[in-house]
Amino acid sequence: NAGVTQTPKFQVLKTGQSMTLQCAQDMNHEYMSWYRQDPGMGLRLIHYSVGAGITDQGEVPNGYNVSRSTTEDFPLRLLSAAPSQTSVYFCASRGEGGNQPQHFGDGTRLSIL
Amino acid sequence: ILNVEQSPQSLHVQEGDSTNFTCSFPSSNFYALHWYRWETAKSPEALFVMTLNGDEKKKGRISATLNTKEGYSYLYIKGSQPEDSATYLCAGAGGTSYGKLTFGQGTILTVHP
């Protein structure tokens, strides 16, 4: 009964380093999304996917890449980490159609020094 | 991008009070409206998903209504309890972008014993 699994839970990076946040879901959901949570800003959409091989940008895509090679996995790549990317990142998934509830992972707390 | 706004930003009530908050969204290109409850140090959890004008949903002491023609939804909590303290998020899916779920900034509810 795993749901949405995010790894790692915590990470500290130096400016300029790259890394990949992993997200996997076992509910056969078509839709997957990445959000970042910053104080006073709510949840902002970074990138989303409506199925394997299909991705699109959200509100704040700059500095991030995604790919969706399988239904289960939706990794988020930071190409060259910047202090402004210090945040809590949430991955989420839901079934097809706008009327399906979204399931969230536990979040990844990322600090960029 | 669907612009979703919530009010008030924060709310303090006494145990036993009933309360409500508002979520507003563009009435054109609307598809679905979601409500989530987000406790500190946890992930958001779905409360309701509504798609039809006039929809009313209820879960225990919490209920929600939807008016798609004027572009708003209300969330009601009857007889607030300290365990209701959380951030309540609404999110909209619009037009043909079913995969893109855009969140409001949330209403932070604190229920004082």
mmCIF file with all atom_site columns, C-alpha atoms in Angstrom:
data_model
loop_
_atom_site.group_PDB
_atom_site.id
_atom_site.type_symbol
_atom_site.label_atom_id
_atom_site.label_alt_id
_atom_site.label_comp_id
_atom_site.label_asym_id
_atom_site.label_entity_id
_atom_site.label_seq_id
_atom_site.pdbx_PDB_ins_code
_atom_site.Cartn_x
_atom_site.Cartn_y
_atom_site.Cartn_z
_atom_site.occupancy
_atom_site.B_iso_or_equiv
_atom_site.pdbx_formal_charge
_atom_site.auth_seq_id
_atom_site.auth_comp_id
_atom_site.auth_asym_id
_atom_site.auth_atom_id
_atom_site.pdbx_PDB_model_num
ATOM 1   C CA . ASN A 1 1   ? 0.000   0.000  0.000   1.00 0.00 ? 1   ASN A CA 1
ATOM 2   C CA . ALA A 1 2   ? 2.846   2.409  -0.874  1.00 0.00 ? 2   ALA A CA 1
ATOM 3   C CA . GLY A 1 3   ? 0.939   5.127  -2.796  1.00 0.00 ? 3   GLY A CA 1
ATOM 4   C CA . VAL A 1 4   ? 3.330   7.912  -3.844  1.00 0.00 ? 4   VAL A CA 1
ATOM 5   C CA . THR A 1 5   ? 6.937   7.438  -2.752  1.00 0.00 ? 5   THR A CA 1
ATOM 6   C CA . GLN A 1 6   ? 9.472   10.243 -2.813  1.00 0.00 ? 6   GLN A CA 1
ATOM 7   C CA . THR A 1 7   ? 13.192  9.945  -2.204  1.00 0.00 ? 7   THR A CA 1
ATOM 8   C CA . PRO A 1 8   ? 15.221  11.344 -0.608  1.00 0.00 ? 8   PRO A CA 1
ATOM 9   C CA . LYS A 1 9   ? 13.331  12.935 2.305   1.00 0.00 ? 9   LYS A CA 1
ATOM 10  C CA . PHE A 1 10  ? 16.112  15.438 2.999   1.00 0.00 ? 10  PHE A CA 1
ATOM 11  C CA . GLN A 1 11  ? 19.013  16.709 0.916   1.00 0.00 ? 11  GLN A CA 1
ATOM 12  C CA . VAL A 1 12  ? 21.611  19.450 1.201   1.00 0.00 ? 12  VAL A CA 1
ATOM 13  C CA . LEU A 1 13  ? 23.357  20.610 -1.963  1.00 0.00 ? 13  LEU A CA 1
ATOM 14  C CA . LYS A 1 14  ? 25.952  23.174 -2.846  1.00 0.00 ? 14  LYS A CA 1
ATOM 15  C CA . THR A 1 15  ? 25.201  25.843 -5.414  1.00 0.00 ? 15  THR A CA 1
ATOM 16  C CA . GLY A 1 16  ? 25.853  24.508 -8.901  1.00 0.00 ? 16  GLY A CA 1
ATOM 17  C CA . GLN A 1 17  ? 25.412  20.844 -8.057  1.00 0.00 ? 17  GLN A CA 1
ATOM 18  C CA . SER A 1 18  ? 22.832  18.757 -9.860  1.00 0.00 ? 18  SER A CA 1
ATOM 19  C CA . MET A 1 19  ? 20.549  16.107 -8.473  1.00 0.00 ? 19  MET A CA 1
ATOM 20  C CA . THR A 1 20  ? 17.417  14.126 -9.175  1.00 0.00 ? 20  THR A CA 1
ATOM 21  C CA . LEU A 1 21  ? 14.425  13.854 -6.873  1.00 0.00 ? 21  LEU A CA 1
ATOM 22  C CA . GLN A 1 22  ? 12.730  10.517 -7.351  1.00 0.00 ? 22  GLN A CA 1
ATOM 23  C CA . CYS A 1 23  ? 8.987   9.925  -7.387  1.00 0.00 ? 23  CYS A CA 1
ATOM 24  C CA . ALA A 1 24  ? 7.184   6.636  -7.919  1.00 0.00 ? 24  ALA A CA 1
ATOM 25  C CA . GLN A 1 25  ? 3.531   5.651  -7.626  1.00 0.00 ? 25  GLN A CA 1
ATOM 26  C CA . ASP A 1 26  ? 1.959   2.206  -7.644  1.00 0.00 ? 26  ASP A CA 1
ATOM 27  C CA . MET A 1 27  ? -1.655  3.176  -8.327  1.00 0.00 ? 27  MET A CA 1
ATOM 28  C CA . ASN A 1 28  ? -1.400  3.147  -12.141 1.00 0.00 ? 28  ASN A CA 1
ATOM 29  C CA . HIS A 1 29  ? -2.230  6.857  -12.210 1.00 0.00 ? 29  HIS A CA 1
ATOM 30  C CA . GLU A 1 30  ? -1.887  8.685  -15.496 1.00 0.00 ? 30  GLU A CA 1
ATOM 31  C CA . TYR A 1 31  ? -1.370  12.150 -14.046 1.00 0.00 ? 31  TYR A CA 1
ATOM 32  C CA . MET A 1 32  ? 1.713   13.077 -12.037 1.00 0.00 ? 32  MET A CA 1
ATOM 33  C CA . SER A 1 33  ? 2.922   16.479 -10.853 1.00 0.00 ? 33  SER A CA 1
ATOM 34  C CA . TRP A 1 34  ? 5.731   18.179 -8.994  1.00 0.00 ? 34  TRP A CA 1
ATOM 35  C CA . TYR A 1 35  ? 5.062   21.116 -6.667  1.00 0.00 ? 35  TYR A CA 1
ATOM 36  C CA . ARG A 1 36  ? 7.239   23.268 -4.499  1.00 0.00 ? 36  ARG A CA 1
ATOM 37  C CA . GLN A 1 37  ? 6.094   24.728 -1.204  1.00 0.00 ? 37  GLN A CA 1
ATOM 38  C CA . ASP A 1 38  ? 7.520   28.017 -0.013  1.00 0.00 ? 38  ASP A CA 1
ATOM 39  C CA . PRO A 1 39  ? 6.359   30.134 2.954   1.00 0.00 ? 39  PRO A CA 1
ATOM 40  C CA . GLY A 1 40  ? 3.384   32.288 1.990   1.00 0.00 ? 40  GLY A CA 1
ATOM 41  C CA . MET A 1 41  ? 3.293   30.872 -1.542  1.00 0.00 ? 41  MET A CA 1
ATOM 42  C CA . GLY A 1 42  ? 1.182   27.751 -1.148  1.00 0.00 ? 42  GLY A CA 1
ATOM 43  C CA . LEU A 1 43  ? 1.903   24.908 -3.576  1.00 0.00 ? 43  LEU A CA 1
ATOM 44  C CA . ARG A 1 44  ? 3.266   26.005 -6.932  1.00 0.00 ? 44  ARG A CA 1
ATOM 45  C CA . LEU A 1 45  ? 3.245   23.658 -9.889  1.00 0.00 ? 45  LEU A CA 1
ATOM 46  C CA . ILE A 1 46  ? 6.662   23.008 -11.442 1.00 0.00 ? 46  ILE A CA 1
ATOM 47  C CA . HIS A 1 47  ? 5.962   20.377 -14.111 1.00 0.00 ? 47  HIS A CA 1
ATOM 48  C CA . TYR A 1 48  ? 3.255   17.851 -14.746 1.00 0.00 ? 48  TYR A CA 1
ATOM 49  C CA . SER A 1 49  ? 2.583   14.818 -16.910 1.00 0.00 ? 49  SER A CA 1
ATOM 50  C CA . VAL A 1 50  ? -0.634  13.344 -18.271 1.00 0.00 ? 50  VAL A CA 1
ATOM 51  C CA . GLY A 1 51  ? 0.927   10.033 -19.241 1.00 0.00 ? 51  GLY A CA 1
ATOM 52  C CA . ALA A 1 52  ? 4.136   8.246  -20.158 1.00 0.00 ? 52  ALA A CA 1
ATOM 53  C CA . GLY A 1 53  ? 6.105   10.290 -22.667 1.00 0.00 ? 53  GLY A CA 1
ATOM 54  C CA . ILE A 1 54  ? 4.057   13.468 -22.116 1.00 0.00 ? 54  ILE A CA 1
ATOM 55  C CA . THR A 1 55  ? 5.187   16.332 -19.892 1.00 0.00 ? 55  THR A CA 1
ATOM 56  C CA . ASP A 1 56  ? 4.369   20.024 -19.687 1.00 0.00 ? 56  ASP A CA 1
ATOM 57  C CA . GLN A 1 57  ? 5.413   23.074 -17.735 1.00 0.00 ? 57  GLN A CA 1
ATOM 58  C CA . GLY A 1 58  ? 3.625   24.470 -14.720 1.00 0.00 ? 58  GLY A CA 1
ATOM 59  C CA . GLU A 1 59  ? 3.936   27.892 -13.104 1.00 0.00 ? 59  GLU A CA 1
ATOM 60  C CA . VAL A 1 60  ? 7.608   27.753 -12.069 1.00 0.00 ? 60  VAL A CA 1
ATOM 61  C CA . PRO A 1 61  ? 9.493   25.394 -14.441 1.00 0.00 ? 61  PRO A CA 1
ATOM 62  C CA . ASN A 1 62  ? 12.800  27.255 -14.796 1.00 0.00 ? 62  ASN A CA 1
ATOM 63  C CA . GLY A 1 63  ? 15.799  25.344 -13.506 1.00 0.00 ? 63  GLY A CA 1
ATOM 64  C CA . TYR A 1 64  ? 13.992  21.991 -13.486 1.00 0.00 ? 64  TYR A CA 1
ATOM 65  C CA . ASN A 1 65  ? 13.651  19.143 -15.968 1.00 0.00 ? 65  ASN A CA 1
ATOM 66  C CA . VAL A 1 66  ? 11.332  16.162 -15.921 1.00 0.00 ? 66  VAL A CA 1
ATOM 67  C CA . SER A 1 67  ? 10.785  13.036 -17.947 1.00 0.00 ? 67  SER A CA 1
ATOM 68  C CA . ARG A 1 68  ? 8.128   10.317 -17.849 1.00 0.00 ? 68  ARG A CA 1
ATOM 69  C CA . SER A 1 69  ? 9.446   7.134  -19.395 1.00 0.00 ? 69  SER A CA 1
ATOM 70  C CA . THR A 1 70  ? 7.068   4.893  -17.439 1.00 0.00 ? 70  THR A CA 1
ATOM 71  C CA . THR A 1 71  ? 3.645   5.326  -15.861 1.00 0.00 ? 71  THR A CA 1
ATOM 72  C CA . GLU A 1 72  ? 5.110   4.702  -12.410 1.00 0.00 ? 72  GLU A CA 1
ATOM 73  C CA . ASP A 1 73  ? 8.062   7.114  -12.298 1.00 0.00 ? 73  ASP A CA 1
ATOM 74  C CA . PHE A 1 74  ? 8.343   10.877 -12.621 1.00 0.00 ? 74  PHE A CA 1
ATOM 75  C CA . PRO A 1 75  ? 11.797  12.156 -11.589 1.00 0.00 ? 75  PRO A CA 1
ATOM 76  C CA . LEU A 1 76  ? 12.554  15.857 -11.146 1.00 0.00 ? 76  LEU A CA 1
ATOM 77  C CA . ARG A 1 77  ? 16.047  17.041 -12.087 1.00 0.00 ? 77  ARG A CA 1
ATOM 78  C CA . LEU A 1 78  ? 17.745  20.153 -10.797 1.00 0.00 ? 78  LEU A CA 1
ATOM 79  C CA . LEU A 1 79  ? 20.311  21.008 -13.439 1.00 0.00 ? 79  LEU A CA 1
ATOM 80  C CA . SER A 1 80  ? 22.445  23.510 -11.515 1.00 0.00 ? 80  SER A CA 1
ATOM 81  C CA . ALA A 1 81  ? 21.128  24.090 -8.011  1.00 0.00 ? 81  ALA A CA 1
ATOM 82  C CA . ALA A 1 82  ? 20.627  27.667 -6.831  1.00 0.00 ? 82  ALA A CA 1
ATOM 83  C CA . PRO A 1 83  ? 19.772  28.954 -3.323  1.00 0.00 ? 83  PRO A CA 1
ATOM 84  C CA . SER A 1 84  ? 16.372  30.071 -4.681  1.00 0.00 ? 84  SER A CA 1
ATOM 85  C CA . GLN A 1 85  ? 15.516  26.409 -5.156  1.00 0.00 ? 85  GLN A CA 1
ATOM 86  C CA . THR A 1 86  ? 15.650  25.771 -1.421  1.00 0.00 ? 86  THR A CA 1
ATOM 87  C CA . SER A 1 87  ? 12.165  24.491 -0.749  1.00 0.00 ? 87  SER A CA 1
ATOM 88  C CA . VAL A 1 88  ? 10.007  21.505 0.121   1.00 0.00 ? 88  VAL A CA 1
ATOM 89  C CA . TYR A 1 89  ? 9.103   19.510 -2.971  1.00 0.00 ? 89  TYR A CA 1
ATOM 90  C CA . PHE A 1 90  ? 5.980   17.395 -3.281  1.00 0.00 ? 90  PHE A CA 1
ATOM 91  C CA . CYS A 1 91  ? 5.229   14.814 -5.922  1.00 0.00 ? 91  CYS A CA 1
ATOM 92  C CA . ALA A 1 92  ? 1.600   13.906 -6.538  1.00 0.00 ? 92  ALA A CA 1
ATOM 93  C CA . SER A 1 93  ? -0.433  11.602 -8.718  1.00 0.00 ? 93  SER A CA 1
ATOM 94  C CA . ARG A 1 94  ? -4.081  11.074 -9.640  1.00 0.00 ? 94  ARG A CA 1
ATOM 95  C CA . GLY A 1 95  ? -6.240  9.096  -11.975 1.00 0.00 ? 95  GLY A CA 1
ATOM 96  C CA . GLU A 1 96  ? -7.244  10.360 -15.392 1.00 0.00 ? 96  GLU A CA 1
ATOM 97  C CA . GLY A 1 97  ? -9.696  13.265 -15.518 1.00 0.00 ? 97  GLY A CA 1
ATOM 98  C CA . GLY A 1 98  ? -9.929  16.419 -13.446 1.00 0.00 ? 98  GLY A CA 1
ATOM 99  C CA . ASN A 1 99  ? -12.381 14.886 -10.996 1.00 0.00 ? 99  ASN A CA 1
ATOM 100 C CA . GLN A 1 100 ? -9.976  12.406 -9.428  1.00 0.00 ? 100 GLN A CA 1
ATOM 101 C CA . PRO A 1 101 ? -8.414  13.327 -6.046  1.00 0.00 ? 101 PRO A CA 1
ATOM 102 C CA . GLN A 1 102 ? -4.694  13.889 -5.915  1.00 0.00 ? 102 GLN A CA 1
ATOM 103 C CA . HIS A 1 103 ? -2.400  11.725 -3.774  1.00 0.00 ? 103 HIS A CA 1
ATOM 104 C CA . PHE A 1 104 ? 0.767   13.304 -2.415  1.00 0.00 ? 104 PHE A CA 1
ATOM 105 C CA . GLY A 1 105 ? 4.129   11.918 -1.430  1.00 0.00 ? 105 GLY A CA 1
ATOM 106 C CA . ASP A 1 106 ? 5.691   12.804 1.917   1.00 0.00 ? 106 ASP A CA 1
ATOM 107 C CA . GLY A 1 107 ? 7.824   15.570 0.456   1.00 0.00 ? 107 GLY A CA 1
ATOM 108 C CA . THR A 1 108 ? 11.550  16.210 -0.010  1.00 0.00 ? 108 THR A CA 1
ATOM 109 C CA . ARG A 1 109 ? 13.128  19.002 2.004   1.00 0.00 ? 109 ARG A CA 1
ATOM 110 C CA . LEU A 1 110 ? 15.941  20.460 -0.112  1.00 0.00 ? 110 LEU A CA 1
ATOM 111 C CA . SER A 1 111 ? 18.487  23.038 1.043   1.00 0.00 ? 111 SER A CA 1
ATOM 112 C CA . ILE A 1 112 ? 20.897  24.713 -1.356  1.00 0.00 ? 112 ILE A CA 1
ATOM 113 C CA . LEU A 1 113 ? 23.906  26.352 0.265   1.00 0.00 ? 113 LEU A CA 1
ATOM 114 C CA . ILE B 2 1   ? -3.108  28.898 -15.825 1.00 0.00 ? 1   ILE B CA 1
ATOM 115 C CA . LEU B 2 2   ? -6.234  28.761 -13.686 1.00 0.00 ? 2   LEU B CA 1
ATOM 116 C CA . ASN B 2 3   ? -6.008  31.560 -11.105 1.00 0.00 ? 3   ASN B CA 1
ATOM 117 C CA . VAL B 2 4   ? -7.300  30.229 -7.787  1.00 0.00 ? 4   VAL B CA 1
ATOM 118 C CA . GLU B 2 5   ? -7.652  32.532 -4.797  1.00 0.00 ? 5   GLU B CA 1
ATOM 119 C CA . GLN B 2 6   ? -8.571  31.749 -1.211  1.00 0.00 ? 6   GLN B CA 1
ATOM 120 C CA . SER B 2 7   ? -9.781  33.899 1.648   1.00 0.00 ? 7   SER B CA 1
ATOM 121 C CA . PRO B 2 8   ? -9.148  34.588 4.393   1.00 0.00 ? 8   PRO B CA 1
ATOM 122 C CA . GLN B 2 9   ? -5.431  33.848 4.543   1.00 0.00 ? 9   GLN B CA 1
ATOM 123 C CA . SER B 2 10  ? -5.736  32.790 8.181   1.00 0.00 ? 10  SER B CA 1
ATOM 124 C CA . LEU B 2 11  ? -8.475  32.312 10.719  1.00 0.00 ? 11  LEU B CA 1
ATOM 125 C CA . HIS B 2 12  ? -8.541  31.843 14.477  1.00 0.00 ? 12  HIS B CA 1
ATOM 126 C CA . VAL B 2 13  ? -11.687 30.409 16.064  1.00 0.00 ? 13  VAL B CA 1
ATOM 127 C CA . GLN B 2 14  ? -12.697 28.981 19.413  1.00 0.00 ? 14  GLN B CA 1
ATOM 128 C CA . GLU B 2 15  ? -13.519 25.323 19.913  1.00 0.00 ? 15  GLU B CA 1
ATOM 129 C CA . GLY B 2 16  ? -17.172 24.766 19.050  1.00 0.00 ? 16  GLY B CA 1
ATOM 130 C CA . ASP B 2 17  ? -17.420 27.678 16.606  1.00 0.00 ? 17  ASP B CA 1
ATOM 131 C CA . SER B 2 18  ? -18.576 27.040 13.077  1.00 0.00 ? 18  SER B CA 1
ATOM 132 C CA . THR B 2 19  ? -16.540 28.612 10.323  1.00 0.00 ? 19  THR B CA 1
ATOM 133 C CA . ASN B 2 20  ? -16.248 28.844 6.575   1.00 0.00 ? 20  ASN B CA 1
ATOM 134 C CA . PHE B 2 21  ? -13.725 29.904 3.956   1.00 0.00 ? 21  PHE B CA 1
ATOM 135 C CA . THR B 2 22  ? -13.909 30.822 0.314   1.00 0.00 ? 22  THR B CA 1
ATOM 136 C CA . CYS B 2 23  ? -12.187 29.666 -2.850  1.00 0.00 ? 23  CYS B CA 1
ATOM 137 C CA . SER B 2 24  ? -12.685 31.681 -6.034  1.00 0.00 ? 24  SER B CA 1
ATOM 138 C CA . PHE B 2 25  ? -11.723 30.726 -9.567  1.00 0.00 ? 25  PHE B CA 1
ATOM 139 C CA . PRO B 2 26  ? -12.479 31.836 -13.140 1.00 0.00 ? 26  PRO B CA 1
ATOM 140 C CA . SER B 2 27  ? -15.916 30.537 -14.102 1.00 0.00 ? 27  SER B CA 1
ATOM 141 C CA . SER B 2 28  ? -14.919 30.108 -17.738 1.00 0.00 ? 28  SER B CA 1
ATOM 142 C CA . ASN B 2 29  ? -13.094 26.875 -18.698 1.00 0.00 ? 29  ASN B CA 1
ATOM 143 C CA . PHE B 2 30  ? -13.822 25.341 -15.309 1.00 0.00 ? 30  PHE B CA 1
ATOM 144 C CA . TYR B 2 31  ? -13.654 21.550 -14.976 1.00 0.00 ? 31  TYR B CA 1
ATOM 145 C CA . ALA B 2 32  ? -13.184 20.545 -11.342 1.00 0.00 ? 32  ALA B CA 1
ATOM 146 C CA . LEU B 2 33  ? -12.594 22.043 -7.904  1.00 0.00 ? 33  LEU B CA 1
ATOM 147 C CA . HIS B 2 34  ? -10.677 20.174 -5.203  1.00 0.00 ? 34  HIS B CA 1
ATOM 148 C CA . TRP B 2 35  ? -10.381 20.768 -1.440  1.00 0.00 ? 35  TRP B CA 1
ATOM 149 C CA . TYR B 2 36  ? -7.447  19.423 0.584   1.00 0.00 ? 36  TYR B CA 1
ATOM 150 C CA . ARG B 2 37  ? -6.577  19.420 4.261   1.00 0.00 ? 37  ARG B CA 1
ATOM 151 C CA . TRP B 2 38  ? -2.906  19.899 5.102   1.00 0.00 ? 38  TRP B CA 1
ATOM 152 C CA . GLU B 2 39  ? -1.639  19.328 8.619   1.00 0.00 ? 39  GLU B CA 1
ATOM 153 C CA . THR B 2 40  ? 1.781   20.564 9.682   1.00 0.00 ? 40  THR B CA 1
ATOM 154 C CA . ALA B 2 41  ? 4.631   18.159 8.823   1.00 0.00 ? 41  ALA B CA 1
ATOM 155 C CA . LYS B 2 42  ? 2.303   15.986 6.745   1.00 0.00 ? 42  LYS B CA 1
ATOM 156 C CA . SER B 2 43  ? 1.178   15.828 3.128   1.00 0.00 ? 43  SER B CA 1
ATOM 157 C CA . PRO B 2 44  ? -2.072  17.318 1.820   1.00 0.00 ? 44  PRO B CA 1
ATOM 158 C CA . GLU B 2 45  ? -5.026  14.928 1.948   1.00 0.00 ? 45  GLU B CA 1
ATOM 159 C CA . ALA B 2 46  ? -8.037  15.148 -0.333  1.00 0.00 ? 46  ALA B CA 1
ATOM 160 C CA . LEU B 2 47  ? -11.355 16.198 1.212   1.00 0.00 ? 47  LEU B CA 1
ATOM 161 C CA . PHE B 2 48  ? -13.633 16.733 -1.778  1.00 0.00 ? 48  PHE B CA 1
ATOM 162 C CA . VAL B 2 49  ? -13.616 16.886 -5.550  1.00 0.00 ? 49  VAL B CA 1
ATOM 163 C CA . MET B 2 50  ? -16.552 18.684 -7.152  1.00 0.00 ? 50  MET B CA 1
ATOM 164 C CA . THR B 2 51  ? -17.415 19.199 -10.785 1.00 0.00 ? 51  THR B CA 1
ATOM 165 C CA . LEU B 2 52  ? -21.083 20.154 -11.089 1.00 0.00 ? 52  LEU B CA 1
ATOM 166 C CA . ASN B 2 53  ? -22.672 23.514 -10.378 1.00 0.00 ? 53  ASN B CA 1
ATOM 167 C CA . GLY B 2 54  ? -24.622 23.227 -7.143  1.00 0.00 ? 54  GLY B CA 1
ATOM 168 C CA . ASP B 2 55  ? -22.588 20.243 -5.919  1.00 0.00 ? 55  ASP B CA 1
ATOM 169 C CA . GLU B 2 56  ? -22.588 19.797 -2.168  1.00 0.00 ? 56  GLU B CA 1
ATOM 170 C CA . LYS B 2 57  ? -20.296 17.308 -0.448  1.00 0.00 ? 57  LYS B CA 1
ATOM 171 C CA . LYS B 2 58  ? -20.047 16.360 3.214   1.00 0.00 ? 58  LYS B CA 1
ATOM 172 C CA . LYS B 2 59  ? -17.581 14.419 5.339   1.00 0.00 ? 59  LYS B CA 1
ATOM 173 C CA . GLY B 2 60  ? -18.433 14.420 9.029   1.00 0.00 ? 60  GLY B CA 1
ATOM 174 C CA . ARG B 2 61  ? -18.491 18.035 10.244  1.00 0.00 ? 61  ARG B CA 1
ATOM 175 C CA . ILE B 2 62  ? -16.942 19.382 7.054   1.00 0.00 ? 62  ILE B CA 1
ATOM 176 C CA . SER B 2 63  ? -18.951 20.249 3.971   1.00 0.00 ? 63  SER B CA 1
ATOM 177 C CA . ALA B 2 64  ? -18.393 22.124 0.728   1.00 0.00 ? 64  ALA B CA 1
ATOM 178 C CA . THR B 2 65  ? -20.504 23.765 -1.949  1.00 0.00 ? 65  THR B CA 1
ATOM 179 C CA . LEU B 2 66  ? -19.724 24.743 -5.519  1.00 0.00 ? 66  LEU B CA 1
ATOM 180 C CA . ASN B 2 67  ? -21.016 27.563 -7.729  1.00 0.00 ? 67  ASN B CA 1
ATOM 181 C CA . THR B 2 68  ? -19.397 27.287 -11.138 1.00 0.00 ? 68  THR B CA 1
ATOM 182 C CA . LYS B 2 69  ? -21.443 30.101 -12.702 1.00 0.00 ? 69  LYS B CA 1
ATOM 183 C CA . GLU B 2 70  ? -20.064 32.730 -10.351 1.00 0.00 ? 70  GLU B CA 1
ATOM 184 C CA . GLY B 2 71  ? -16.751 30.950 -9.731  1.00 0.00 ? 71  GLY B CA 1
ATOM 185 C CA . TYR B 2 72  ? -16.611 30.155 -6.031  1.00 0.00 ? 72  TYR B CA 1
ATOM 186 C CA . SER B 2 73  ? -16.679 27.325 -3.541  1.00 0.00 ? 73  SER B CA 1
ATOM 187 C CA . TYR B 2 74  ? -17.249 27.438 0.206   1.00 0.00 ? 74  TYR B CA 1
ATOM 188 C CA . LEU B 2 75  ? -15.828 25.052 2.786   1.00 0.00 ? 75  LEU B CA 1
ATOM 189 C CA . TYR B 2 76  ? -17.745 24.840 6.072   1.00 0.00 ? 76  TYR B CA 1
ATOM 190 C CA . ILE B 2 77  ? -16.647 23.345 9.365   1.00 0.00 ? 77  ILE B CA 1
ATOM 191 C CA . LYS B 2 78  ? -19.359 22.863 11.958  1.00 0.00 ? 78  LYS B CA 1
ATOM 192 C CA . GLY B 2 79  ? -18.397 22.826 15.643  1.00 0.00 ? 79  GLY B CA 1
ATOM 193 C CA . SER B 2 80  ? -14.648 23.284 15.109  1.00 0.00 ? 80  SER B CA 1
ATOM 194 C CA . GLN B 2 81  ? -12.317 21.123 17.166  1.00 0.00 ? 81  GLN B CA 1
ATOM 195 C CA . PRO B 2 82  ? -8.589  21.690 17.882  1.00 0.00 ? 82  PRO B CA 1
ATOM 196 C CA . GLU B 2 83  ? -7.783  18.731 15.625  1.00 0.00 ? 83  GLU B CA 1
ATOM 197 C CA . ASP B 2 84  ? -9.339  20.673 12.716  1.00 0.00 ? 84  ASP B CA 1
ATOM 198 C CA . SER B 2 85  ? -6.381  23.066 12.885  1.00 0.00 ? 85  SER B CA 1
ATOM 199 C CA . ALA B 2 86  ? -4.658  22.806 9.509   1.00 0.00 ? 86  ALA B CA 1
ATOM 200 C CA . THR B 2 87  ? -4.187  24.593 6.219   1.00 0.00 ? 87  THR B CA 1
ATOM 201 C CA . TYR B 2 88  ? -7.121  24.113 3.861   1.00 0.00 ? 88  TYR B CA 1
ATOM 202 C CA . LEU B 2 89  ? -6.221  24.240 0.190   1.00 0.00 ? 89  LEU B CA 1
ATOM 203 C CA . CYS B 2 90  ? -8.443  24.482 -2.817  1.00 0.00 ? 90  CYS B CA 1
ATOM 204 C CA . ALA B 2 91  ? -7.274  23.651 -6.321  1.00 0.00 ? 91  ALA B CA 1
ATOM 205 C CA . GLY B 2 92  ? -8.769  23.978 -9.775  1.00 0.00 ? 92  GLY B CA 1
ATOM 206 C CA . ALA B 2 93  ? -8.540  22.011 -12.988 1.00 0.00 ? 93  ALA B CA 1
ATOM 207 C CA . GLY B 2 94  ? -9.658  23.968 -16.017 1.00 0.00 ? 94  GLY B CA 1
ATOM 208 C CA . GLY B 2 95  ? -10.404 23.705 -19.710 1.00 0.00 ? 95  GLY B CA 1
ATOM 209 C CA . THR B 2 96  ? -8.715  20.870 -21.510 1.00 0.00 ? 96  THR B CA 1
ATOM 210 C CA . SER B 2 97  ? -5.729  20.846 -19.152 1.00 0.00 ? 97  SER B CA 1
ATOM 211 C CA . TYR B 2 98  ? -7.167  18.170 -16.897 1.00 0.00 ? 98  TYR B CA 1
ATOM 212 C CA . GLY B 2 99  ? -3.707  17.172 -15.780 1.00 0.00 ? 99  GLY B CA 1
ATOM 213 C CA . LYS B 2 100 ? -2.852  20.600 -14.434 1.00 0.00 ? 100 LYS B CA 1
ATOM 214 C CA . LEU B 2 101 ? -4.169  21.189 -10.936 1.00 0.00 ? 101 LEU B CA 1
ATOM 215 C CA . THR B 2 102 ? -3.484  24.721 -9.707  1.00 0.00 ? 102 THR B CA 1
ATOM 216 C CA . PHE B 2 103 ? -3.639  25.454 -5.981  1.00 0.00 ? 103 PHE B CA 1
ATOM 217 C CA . GLY B 2 104 ? -4.669  28.544 -4.076  1.00 0.00 ? 104 GLY B CA 1
ATOM 218 C CA . GLN B 2 105 ? -2.447  29.823 -1.291  1.00 0.00 ? 105 GLN B CA 1
ATOM 219 C CA . GLY B 2 106 ? -4.550  28.192 1.401   1.00 0.00 ? 106 GLY B CA 1
ATOM 220 C CA . THR B 2 107 ? -6.429  29.239 4.527   1.00 0.00 ? 107 THR B CA 1
ATOM 221 C CA . ILE B 2 108 ? -4.642  28.518 7.808   1.00 0.00 ? 108 ILE B CA 1
ATOM 222 C CA . LEU B 2 109 ? -7.192  27.557 10.456  1.00 0.00 ? 109 LEU B CA 1
ATOM 223 C CA . THR B 2 110 ? -6.312  27.559 14.141  1.00 0.00 ? 110 THR B CA 1
ATOM 224 C CA . VAL B 2 111 ? -8.907  26.260 16.591  1.00 0.00 ? 111 VAL B CA 1
ATOM 225 C CA . HIS B 2 112 ? -8.256  27.325 20.178  1.00 0.00 ? 112 HIS B CA 1
ATOM 226 C CA . PRO B 2 113 ? -9.428  25.048 23.029  1.00 0.00 ? 113 PRO B CA 1
#
